[in-house]
mmCIF file of C-alpha atoms and ligand atoms in Angstrom:
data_model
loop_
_atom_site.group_PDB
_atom_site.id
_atom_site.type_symbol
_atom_site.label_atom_id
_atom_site.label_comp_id
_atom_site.label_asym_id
_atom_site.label_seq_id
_atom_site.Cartn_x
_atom_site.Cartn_y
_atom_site.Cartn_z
ATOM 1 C CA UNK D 1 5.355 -58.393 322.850
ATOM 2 C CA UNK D 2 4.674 -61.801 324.388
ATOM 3 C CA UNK D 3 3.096 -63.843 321.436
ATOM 4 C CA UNK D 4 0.412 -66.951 322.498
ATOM 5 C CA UNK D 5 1.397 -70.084 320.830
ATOM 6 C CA UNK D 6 -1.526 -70.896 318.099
ATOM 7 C CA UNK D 7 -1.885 -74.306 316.549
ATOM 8 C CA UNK D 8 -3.889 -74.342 312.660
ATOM 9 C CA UNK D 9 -6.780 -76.694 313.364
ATOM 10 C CA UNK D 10 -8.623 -76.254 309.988
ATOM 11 C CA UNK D 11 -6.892 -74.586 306.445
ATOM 12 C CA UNK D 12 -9.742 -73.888 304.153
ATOM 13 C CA UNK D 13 -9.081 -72.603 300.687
ATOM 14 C CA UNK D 14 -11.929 -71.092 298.817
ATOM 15 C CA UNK D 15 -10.117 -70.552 295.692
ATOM 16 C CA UNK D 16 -6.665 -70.614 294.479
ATOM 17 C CA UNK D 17 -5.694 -67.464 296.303
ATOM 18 C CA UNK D 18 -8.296 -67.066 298.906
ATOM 19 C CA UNK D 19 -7.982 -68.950 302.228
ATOM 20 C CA UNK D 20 -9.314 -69.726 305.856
ATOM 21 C CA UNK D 21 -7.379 -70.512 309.378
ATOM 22 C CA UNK D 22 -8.881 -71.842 312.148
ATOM 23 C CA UNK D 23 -7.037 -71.639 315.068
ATOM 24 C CA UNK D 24 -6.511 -72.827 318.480
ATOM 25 C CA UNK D 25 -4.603 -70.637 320.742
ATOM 26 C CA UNK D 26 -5.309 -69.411 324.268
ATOM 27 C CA UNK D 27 -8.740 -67.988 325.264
ATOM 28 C CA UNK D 28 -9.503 -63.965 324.462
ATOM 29 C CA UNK D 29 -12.034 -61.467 325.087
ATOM 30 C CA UNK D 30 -12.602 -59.308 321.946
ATOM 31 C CA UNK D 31 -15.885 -57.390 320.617
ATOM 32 C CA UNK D 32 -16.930 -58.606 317.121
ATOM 33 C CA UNK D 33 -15.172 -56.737 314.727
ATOM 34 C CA UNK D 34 -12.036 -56.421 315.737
ATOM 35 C CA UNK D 35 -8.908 -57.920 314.321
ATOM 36 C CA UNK D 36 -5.806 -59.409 315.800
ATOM 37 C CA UNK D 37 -2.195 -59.741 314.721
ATOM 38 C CA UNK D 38 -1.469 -63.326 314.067
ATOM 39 C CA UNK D 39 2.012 -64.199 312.546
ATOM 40 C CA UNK D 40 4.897 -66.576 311.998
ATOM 41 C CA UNK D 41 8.584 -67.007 313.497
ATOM 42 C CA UNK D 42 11.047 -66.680 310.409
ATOM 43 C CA UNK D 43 14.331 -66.913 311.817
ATOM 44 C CA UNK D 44 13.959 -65.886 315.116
ATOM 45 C CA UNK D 45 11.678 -63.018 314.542
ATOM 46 C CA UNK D 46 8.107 -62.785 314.910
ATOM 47 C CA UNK D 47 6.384 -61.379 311.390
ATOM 48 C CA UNK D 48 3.047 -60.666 311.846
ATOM 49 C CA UNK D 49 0.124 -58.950 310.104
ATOM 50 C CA UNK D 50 -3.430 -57.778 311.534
ATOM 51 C CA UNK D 51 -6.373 -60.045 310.265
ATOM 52 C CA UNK D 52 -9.835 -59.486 311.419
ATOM 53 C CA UNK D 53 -11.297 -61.966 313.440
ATOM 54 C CA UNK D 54 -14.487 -63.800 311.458
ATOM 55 C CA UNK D 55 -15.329 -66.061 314.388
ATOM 56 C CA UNK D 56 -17.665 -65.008 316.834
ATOM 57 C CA UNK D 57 -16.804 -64.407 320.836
ATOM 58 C CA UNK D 58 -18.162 -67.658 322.012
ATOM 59 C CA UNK D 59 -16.291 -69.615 319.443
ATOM 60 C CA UNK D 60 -13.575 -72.149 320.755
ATOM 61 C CA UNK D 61 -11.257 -71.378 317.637
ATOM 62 C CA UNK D 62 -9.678 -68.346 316.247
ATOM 63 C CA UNK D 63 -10.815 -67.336 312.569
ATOM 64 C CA UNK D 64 -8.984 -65.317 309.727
ATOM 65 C CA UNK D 65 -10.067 -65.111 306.318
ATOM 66 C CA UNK D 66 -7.236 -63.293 303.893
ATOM 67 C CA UNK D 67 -5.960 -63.390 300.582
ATOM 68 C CA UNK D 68 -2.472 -64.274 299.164
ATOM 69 C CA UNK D 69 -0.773 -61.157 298.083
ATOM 70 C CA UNK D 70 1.966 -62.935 295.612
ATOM 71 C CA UNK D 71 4.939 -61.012 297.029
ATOM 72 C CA UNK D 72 3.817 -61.014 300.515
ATOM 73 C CA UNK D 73 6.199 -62.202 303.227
ATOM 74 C CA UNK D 74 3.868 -63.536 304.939
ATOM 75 C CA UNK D 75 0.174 -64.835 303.495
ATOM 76 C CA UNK D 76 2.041 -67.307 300.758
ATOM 77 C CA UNK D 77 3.153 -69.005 304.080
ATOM 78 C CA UNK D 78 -0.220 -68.620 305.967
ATOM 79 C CA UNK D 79 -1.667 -70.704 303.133
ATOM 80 C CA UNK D 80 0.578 -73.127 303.199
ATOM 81 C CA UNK D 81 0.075 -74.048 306.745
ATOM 82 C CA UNK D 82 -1.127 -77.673 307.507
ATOM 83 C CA UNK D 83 -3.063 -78.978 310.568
ATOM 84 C CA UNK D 84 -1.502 -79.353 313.576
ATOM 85 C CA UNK D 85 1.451 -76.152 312.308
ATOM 86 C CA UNK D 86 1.947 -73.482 314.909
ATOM 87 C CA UNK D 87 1.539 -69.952 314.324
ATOM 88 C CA UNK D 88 1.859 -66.881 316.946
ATOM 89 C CA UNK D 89 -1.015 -65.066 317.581
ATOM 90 C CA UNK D 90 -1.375 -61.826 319.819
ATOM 91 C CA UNK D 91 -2.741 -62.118 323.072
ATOM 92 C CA UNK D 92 -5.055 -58.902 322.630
ATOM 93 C CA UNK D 93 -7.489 -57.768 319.934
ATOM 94 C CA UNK D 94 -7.747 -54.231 318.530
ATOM 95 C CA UNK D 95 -10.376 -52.194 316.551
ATOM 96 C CA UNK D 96 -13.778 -49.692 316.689
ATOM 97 C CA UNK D 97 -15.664 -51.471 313.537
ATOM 98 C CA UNK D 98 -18.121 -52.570 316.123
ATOM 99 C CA UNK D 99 -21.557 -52.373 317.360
ATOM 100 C CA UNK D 100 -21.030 -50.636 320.562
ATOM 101 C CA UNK D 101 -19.738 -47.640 318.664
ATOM 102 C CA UNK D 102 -22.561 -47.527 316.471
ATOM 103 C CA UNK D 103 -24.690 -44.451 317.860
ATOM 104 C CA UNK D 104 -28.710 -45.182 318.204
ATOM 105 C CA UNK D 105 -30.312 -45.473 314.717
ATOM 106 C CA UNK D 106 -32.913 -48.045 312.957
ATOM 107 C CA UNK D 107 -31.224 -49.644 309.891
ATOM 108 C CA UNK D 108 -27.247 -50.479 309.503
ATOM 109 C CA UNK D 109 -25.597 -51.343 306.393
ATOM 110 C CA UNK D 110 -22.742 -53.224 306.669
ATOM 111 C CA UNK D 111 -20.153 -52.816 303.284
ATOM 112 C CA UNK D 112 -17.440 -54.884 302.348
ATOM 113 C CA UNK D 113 -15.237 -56.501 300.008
ATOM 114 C CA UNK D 114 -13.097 -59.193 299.518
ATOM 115 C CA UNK D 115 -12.262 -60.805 302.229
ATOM 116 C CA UNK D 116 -13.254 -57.675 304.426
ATOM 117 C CA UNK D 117 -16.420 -59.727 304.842
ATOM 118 C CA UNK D 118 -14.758 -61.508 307.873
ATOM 119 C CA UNK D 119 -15.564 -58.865 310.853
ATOM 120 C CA UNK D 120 -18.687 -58.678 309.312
ATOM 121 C CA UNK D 121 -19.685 -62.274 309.709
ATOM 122 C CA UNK D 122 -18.281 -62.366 313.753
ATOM 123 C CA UNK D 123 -20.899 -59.595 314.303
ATOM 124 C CA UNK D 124 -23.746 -60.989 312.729
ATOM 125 C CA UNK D 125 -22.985 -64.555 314.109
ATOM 126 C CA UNK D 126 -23.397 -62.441 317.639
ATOM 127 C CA UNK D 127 -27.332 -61.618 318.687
ATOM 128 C CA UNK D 128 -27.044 -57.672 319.727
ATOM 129 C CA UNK D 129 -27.551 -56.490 316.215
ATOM 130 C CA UNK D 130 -30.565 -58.207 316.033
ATOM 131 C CA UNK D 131 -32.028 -56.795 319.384
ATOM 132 C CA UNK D 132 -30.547 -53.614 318.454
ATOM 133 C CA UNK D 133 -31.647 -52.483 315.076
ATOM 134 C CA UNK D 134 -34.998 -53.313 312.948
ATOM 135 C CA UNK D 135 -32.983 -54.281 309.225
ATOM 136 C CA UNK D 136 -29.203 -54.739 308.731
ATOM 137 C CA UNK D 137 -28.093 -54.858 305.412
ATOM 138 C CA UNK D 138 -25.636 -56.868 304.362
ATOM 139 C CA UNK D 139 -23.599 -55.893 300.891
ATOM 140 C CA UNK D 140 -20.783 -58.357 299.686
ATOM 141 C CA UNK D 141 -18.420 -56.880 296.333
ATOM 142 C CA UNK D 142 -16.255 -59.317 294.762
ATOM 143 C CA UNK D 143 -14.792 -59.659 291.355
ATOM 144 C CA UNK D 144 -15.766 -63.377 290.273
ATOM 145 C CA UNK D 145 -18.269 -65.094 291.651
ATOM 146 C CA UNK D 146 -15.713 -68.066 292.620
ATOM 147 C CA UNK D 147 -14.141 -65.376 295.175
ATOM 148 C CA UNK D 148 -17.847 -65.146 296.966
ATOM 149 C CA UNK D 149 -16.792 -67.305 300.374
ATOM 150 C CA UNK D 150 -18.565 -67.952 303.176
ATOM 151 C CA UNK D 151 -21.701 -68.286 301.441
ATOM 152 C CA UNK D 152 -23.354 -71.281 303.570
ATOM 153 C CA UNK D 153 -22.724 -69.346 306.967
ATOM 154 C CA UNK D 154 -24.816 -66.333 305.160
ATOM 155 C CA UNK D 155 -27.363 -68.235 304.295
ATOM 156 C CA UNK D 156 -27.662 -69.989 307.946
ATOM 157 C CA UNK D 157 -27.393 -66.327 309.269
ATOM 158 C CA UNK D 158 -30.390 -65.402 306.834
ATOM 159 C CA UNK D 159 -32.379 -68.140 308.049
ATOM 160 C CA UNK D 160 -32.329 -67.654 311.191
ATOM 161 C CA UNK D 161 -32.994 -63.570 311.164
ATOM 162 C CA UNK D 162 -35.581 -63.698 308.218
ATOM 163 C CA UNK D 163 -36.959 -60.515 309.316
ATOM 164 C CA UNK D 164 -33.766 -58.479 310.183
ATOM 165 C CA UNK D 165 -30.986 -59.446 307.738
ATOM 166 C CA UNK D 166 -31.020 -59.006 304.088
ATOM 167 C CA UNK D 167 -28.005 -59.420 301.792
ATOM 168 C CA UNK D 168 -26.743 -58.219 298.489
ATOM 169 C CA UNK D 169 -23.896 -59.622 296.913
ATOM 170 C CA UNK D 170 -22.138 -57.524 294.276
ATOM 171 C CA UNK D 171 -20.019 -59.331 291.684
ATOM 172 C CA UNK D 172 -18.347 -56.693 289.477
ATOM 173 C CA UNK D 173 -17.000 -58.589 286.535
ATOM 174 C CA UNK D 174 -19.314 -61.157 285.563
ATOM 175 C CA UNK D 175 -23.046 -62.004 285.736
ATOM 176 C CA UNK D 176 -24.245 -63.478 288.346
ATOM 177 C CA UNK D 177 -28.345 -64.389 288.866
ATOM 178 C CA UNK D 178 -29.356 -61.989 291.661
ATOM 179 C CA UNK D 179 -26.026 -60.316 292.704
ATOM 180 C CA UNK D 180 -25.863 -56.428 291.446
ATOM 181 C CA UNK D 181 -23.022 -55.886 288.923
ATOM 182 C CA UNK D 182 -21.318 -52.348 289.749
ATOM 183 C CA UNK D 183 -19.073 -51.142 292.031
ATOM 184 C CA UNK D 184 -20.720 -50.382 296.088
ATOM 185 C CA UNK D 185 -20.473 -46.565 295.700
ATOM 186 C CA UNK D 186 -22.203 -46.430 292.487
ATOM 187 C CA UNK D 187 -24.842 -48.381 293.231
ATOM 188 C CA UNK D 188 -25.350 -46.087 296.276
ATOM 189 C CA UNK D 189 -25.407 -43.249 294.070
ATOM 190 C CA UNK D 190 -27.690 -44.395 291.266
ATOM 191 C CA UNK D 191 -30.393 -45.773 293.743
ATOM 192 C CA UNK D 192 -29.921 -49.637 293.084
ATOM 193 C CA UNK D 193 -28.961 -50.589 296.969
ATOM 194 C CA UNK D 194 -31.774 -49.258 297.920
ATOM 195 C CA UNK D 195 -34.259 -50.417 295.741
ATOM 196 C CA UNK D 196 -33.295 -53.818 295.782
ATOM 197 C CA UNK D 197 -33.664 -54.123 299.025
ATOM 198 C CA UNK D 198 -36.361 -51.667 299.682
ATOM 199 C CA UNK D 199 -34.870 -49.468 302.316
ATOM 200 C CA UNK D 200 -33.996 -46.116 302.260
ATOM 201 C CA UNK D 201 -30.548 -45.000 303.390
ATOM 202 C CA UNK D 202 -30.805 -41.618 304.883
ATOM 203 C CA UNK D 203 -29.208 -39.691 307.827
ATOM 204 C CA UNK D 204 -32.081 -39.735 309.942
ATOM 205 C CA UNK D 205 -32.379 -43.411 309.570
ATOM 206 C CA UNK D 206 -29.040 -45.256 308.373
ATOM 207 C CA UNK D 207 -25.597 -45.751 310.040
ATOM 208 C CA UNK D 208 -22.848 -47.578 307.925
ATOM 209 C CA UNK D 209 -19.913 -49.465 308.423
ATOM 210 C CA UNK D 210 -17.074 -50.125 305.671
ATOM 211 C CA UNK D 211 -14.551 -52.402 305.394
ATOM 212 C CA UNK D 212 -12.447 -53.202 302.244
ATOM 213 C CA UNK D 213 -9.157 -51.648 300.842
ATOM 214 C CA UNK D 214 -8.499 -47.684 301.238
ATOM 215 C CA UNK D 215 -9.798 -46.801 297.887
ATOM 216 C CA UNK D 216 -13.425 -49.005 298.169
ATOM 217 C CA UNK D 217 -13.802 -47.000 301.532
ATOM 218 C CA UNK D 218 -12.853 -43.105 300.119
ATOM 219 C CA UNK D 219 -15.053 -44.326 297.495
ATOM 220 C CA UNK D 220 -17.987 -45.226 299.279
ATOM 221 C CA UNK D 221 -17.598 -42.554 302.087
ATOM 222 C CA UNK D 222 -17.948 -40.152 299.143
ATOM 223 C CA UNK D 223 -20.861 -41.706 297.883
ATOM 224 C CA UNK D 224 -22.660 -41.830 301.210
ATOM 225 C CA UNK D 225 -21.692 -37.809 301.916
ATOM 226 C CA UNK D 226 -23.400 -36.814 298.585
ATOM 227 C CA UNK D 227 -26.574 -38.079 300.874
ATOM 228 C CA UNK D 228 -25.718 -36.409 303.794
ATOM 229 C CA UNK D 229 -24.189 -39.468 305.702
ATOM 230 C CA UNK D 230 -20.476 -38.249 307.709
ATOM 231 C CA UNK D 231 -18.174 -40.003 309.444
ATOM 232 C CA UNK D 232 -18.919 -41.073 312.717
ATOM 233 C CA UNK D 233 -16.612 -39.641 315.477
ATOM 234 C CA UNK D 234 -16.949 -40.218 319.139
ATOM 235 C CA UNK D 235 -16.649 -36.516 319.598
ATOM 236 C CA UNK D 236 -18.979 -35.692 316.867
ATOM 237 C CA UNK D 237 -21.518 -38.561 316.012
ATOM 238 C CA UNK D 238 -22.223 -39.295 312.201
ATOM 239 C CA UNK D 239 -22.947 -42.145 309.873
ATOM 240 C CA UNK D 240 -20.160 -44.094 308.908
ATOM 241 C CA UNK D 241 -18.106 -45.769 310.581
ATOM 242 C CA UNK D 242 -14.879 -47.149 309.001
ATOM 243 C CA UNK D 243 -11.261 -49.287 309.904
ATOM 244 C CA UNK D 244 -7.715 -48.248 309.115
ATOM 245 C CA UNK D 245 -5.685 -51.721 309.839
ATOM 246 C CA UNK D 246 -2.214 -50.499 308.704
HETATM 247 P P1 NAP Q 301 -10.664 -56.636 296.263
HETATM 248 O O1 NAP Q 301 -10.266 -57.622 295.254
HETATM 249 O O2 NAP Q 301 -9.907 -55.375 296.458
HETATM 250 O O3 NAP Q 301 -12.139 -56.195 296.106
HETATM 251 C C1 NAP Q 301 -13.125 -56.948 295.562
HETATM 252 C C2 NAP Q 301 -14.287 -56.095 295.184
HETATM 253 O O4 NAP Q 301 -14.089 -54.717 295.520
HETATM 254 C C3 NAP Q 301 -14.536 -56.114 293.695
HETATM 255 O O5 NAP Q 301 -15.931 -56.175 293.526
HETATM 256 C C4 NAP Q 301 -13.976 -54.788 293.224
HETATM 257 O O6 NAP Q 301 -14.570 -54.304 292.051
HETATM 258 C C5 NAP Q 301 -14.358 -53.911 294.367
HETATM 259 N N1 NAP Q 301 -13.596 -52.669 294.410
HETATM 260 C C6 NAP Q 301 -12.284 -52.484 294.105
HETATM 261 N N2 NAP Q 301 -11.952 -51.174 294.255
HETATM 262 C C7 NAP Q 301 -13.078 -50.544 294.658
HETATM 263 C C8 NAP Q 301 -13.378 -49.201 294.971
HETATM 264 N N3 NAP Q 301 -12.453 -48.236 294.918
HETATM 265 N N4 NAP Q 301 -14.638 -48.910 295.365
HETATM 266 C C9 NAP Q 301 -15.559 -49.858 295.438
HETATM 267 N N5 NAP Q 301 -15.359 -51.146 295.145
HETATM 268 C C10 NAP Q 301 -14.125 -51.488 294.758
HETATM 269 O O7 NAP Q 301 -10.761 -57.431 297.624
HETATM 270 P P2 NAP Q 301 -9.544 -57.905 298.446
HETATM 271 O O8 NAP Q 301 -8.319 -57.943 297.580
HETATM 272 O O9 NAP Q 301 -9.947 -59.114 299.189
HETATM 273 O O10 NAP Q 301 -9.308 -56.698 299.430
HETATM 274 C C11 NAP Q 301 -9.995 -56.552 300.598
HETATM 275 C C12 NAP Q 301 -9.415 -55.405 301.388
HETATM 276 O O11 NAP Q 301 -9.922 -55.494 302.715
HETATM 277 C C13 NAP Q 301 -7.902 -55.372 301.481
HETATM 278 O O12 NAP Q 301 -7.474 -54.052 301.328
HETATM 279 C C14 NAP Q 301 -7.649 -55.843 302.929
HETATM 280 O O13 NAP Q 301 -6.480 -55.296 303.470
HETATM 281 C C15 NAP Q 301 -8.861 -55.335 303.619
HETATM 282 N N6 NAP Q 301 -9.263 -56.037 304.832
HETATM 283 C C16 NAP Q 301 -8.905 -57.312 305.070
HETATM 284 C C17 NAP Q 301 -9.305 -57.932 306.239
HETATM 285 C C18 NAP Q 301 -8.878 -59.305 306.599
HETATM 286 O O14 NAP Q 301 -9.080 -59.675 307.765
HETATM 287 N N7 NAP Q 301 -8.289 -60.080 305.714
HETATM 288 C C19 NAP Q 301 -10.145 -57.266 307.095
HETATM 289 C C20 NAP Q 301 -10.520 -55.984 306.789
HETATM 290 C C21 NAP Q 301 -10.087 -55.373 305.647
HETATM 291 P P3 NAP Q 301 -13.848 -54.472 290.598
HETATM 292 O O15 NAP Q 301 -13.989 -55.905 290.225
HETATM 293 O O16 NAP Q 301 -14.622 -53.540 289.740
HETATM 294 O O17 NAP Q 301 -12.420 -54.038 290.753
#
């Protein structure tokens, strides 16, 4: 594969092991959503991992949002990276966590953790959710409260879609004033999603998309089919609609 040339323009760190690039590298069309391989050139070779993009279309930088895994090849050196370092990015996006998949339907929850929040955020920063369905929910799940990032651009997306956008953020191993303090899946089985934010999530009504690590998405899918909600297919339209990055 030919790799664009990127250049970091911004490192944010949220904590010590979460992180933000910004990017400059060579224009791209992708749909909100998607991720994109973006990677490094250790001794000769390209080594490259898929990170979802967090910025939205219109954006003149690239985004990522990830985590250090400790024994990683590559994030320890991602979060290293200074302004100005180059990086290789790909020169196409990939990925079906987005809106134009999402079959007709009034309310969509939108589940993640960690730093699965990212193709969350490009979407909502993006106006066809808001034109296309009357409440979007918006449910966050982190361990500590110091991992919750991105928490001014979620308040300047509440702001401005009053009406349309709630959010929930879930912080699973401490107290927190107004976040819920289980897992996703089982507060979609005891009832507490929806009564905090006063929507019902139903087939008729609801269609769902999860991001997060292979176990937070079996467990939520799970949670969702005890209410009737399947996974979304093109061939067969359901409910849920999830991402398998690796
Ligand atoms: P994490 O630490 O795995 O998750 C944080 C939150 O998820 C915590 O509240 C945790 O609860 C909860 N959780 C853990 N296992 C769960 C389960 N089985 N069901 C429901 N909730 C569960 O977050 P992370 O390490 O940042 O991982 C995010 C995942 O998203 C990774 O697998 C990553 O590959 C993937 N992803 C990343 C990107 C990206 O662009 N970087 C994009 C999409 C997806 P407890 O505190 O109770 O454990």
């Amino acid at each position: 594969m030919k790799w664009n040339e990127g250049e970091v323009v911004e490192n944010r760190q949220w904590n010590d092991r979460l992180f933000s690039l910004r990017i400059k590298a060579p224009a791209i069309e992708f749909k909100p959503g998607q991720f994109i391989r973006v990677g490094l050139e250790i001794d000769g070779e390209v080594l490259a991992r898929p990170y979802s993009l967090v910025n939205s279309p219109d954006d003149e930088c690239l985004e990522i949002f990830f985590n250090i895994v400790p024994e990683g090849p590559l994030s320890p050196l991602l979060a290293k990276l200074s302004v100005g370092d180059k990086l290789k990015v790909a020169p196409k996006t990939a990925g079906f966590l987005v809106v134009d998949e999402v079959p007709e339907v009034k309310n969509l929850w939108l589940l993640a953790t960690g730093t699965a929040i990212g193709p969350f955020l490009s979407i909502l920063k993006t106006e066809a959710p808001y034109r296309r369905f009357e409440k979007i929910i918006l449910c966050y799940s982190v361990s500590t409260q110091d991992e919750l990032s991105y928490m001014e651009t979620i308040e300047q997306l509440l702001d401005a879609h009053k009406e349309k956008l709630a959010f929930v953020p879930f912080v699973t191993r401490e107290e927190m004033d107004g976040a819920i303090q289980t897992r996703i899946p089982l507060s979609i089985t005891n009832g507490e999603l929806e009564k905090r934010v006063g929507v019902v999530m139903d087939e008729s009504n609801s269609h769902v998309m999860i991001c997060g690590s292979s176990a937070m998405m079996k467990d939520a899918s799970e949670a969702l089919g005890e209410r009737g909600l399947r996974k979304h297919l093109r061939r067969e339209p359901g409910h849920i609609s999830t991402e398998k990055y690796h």
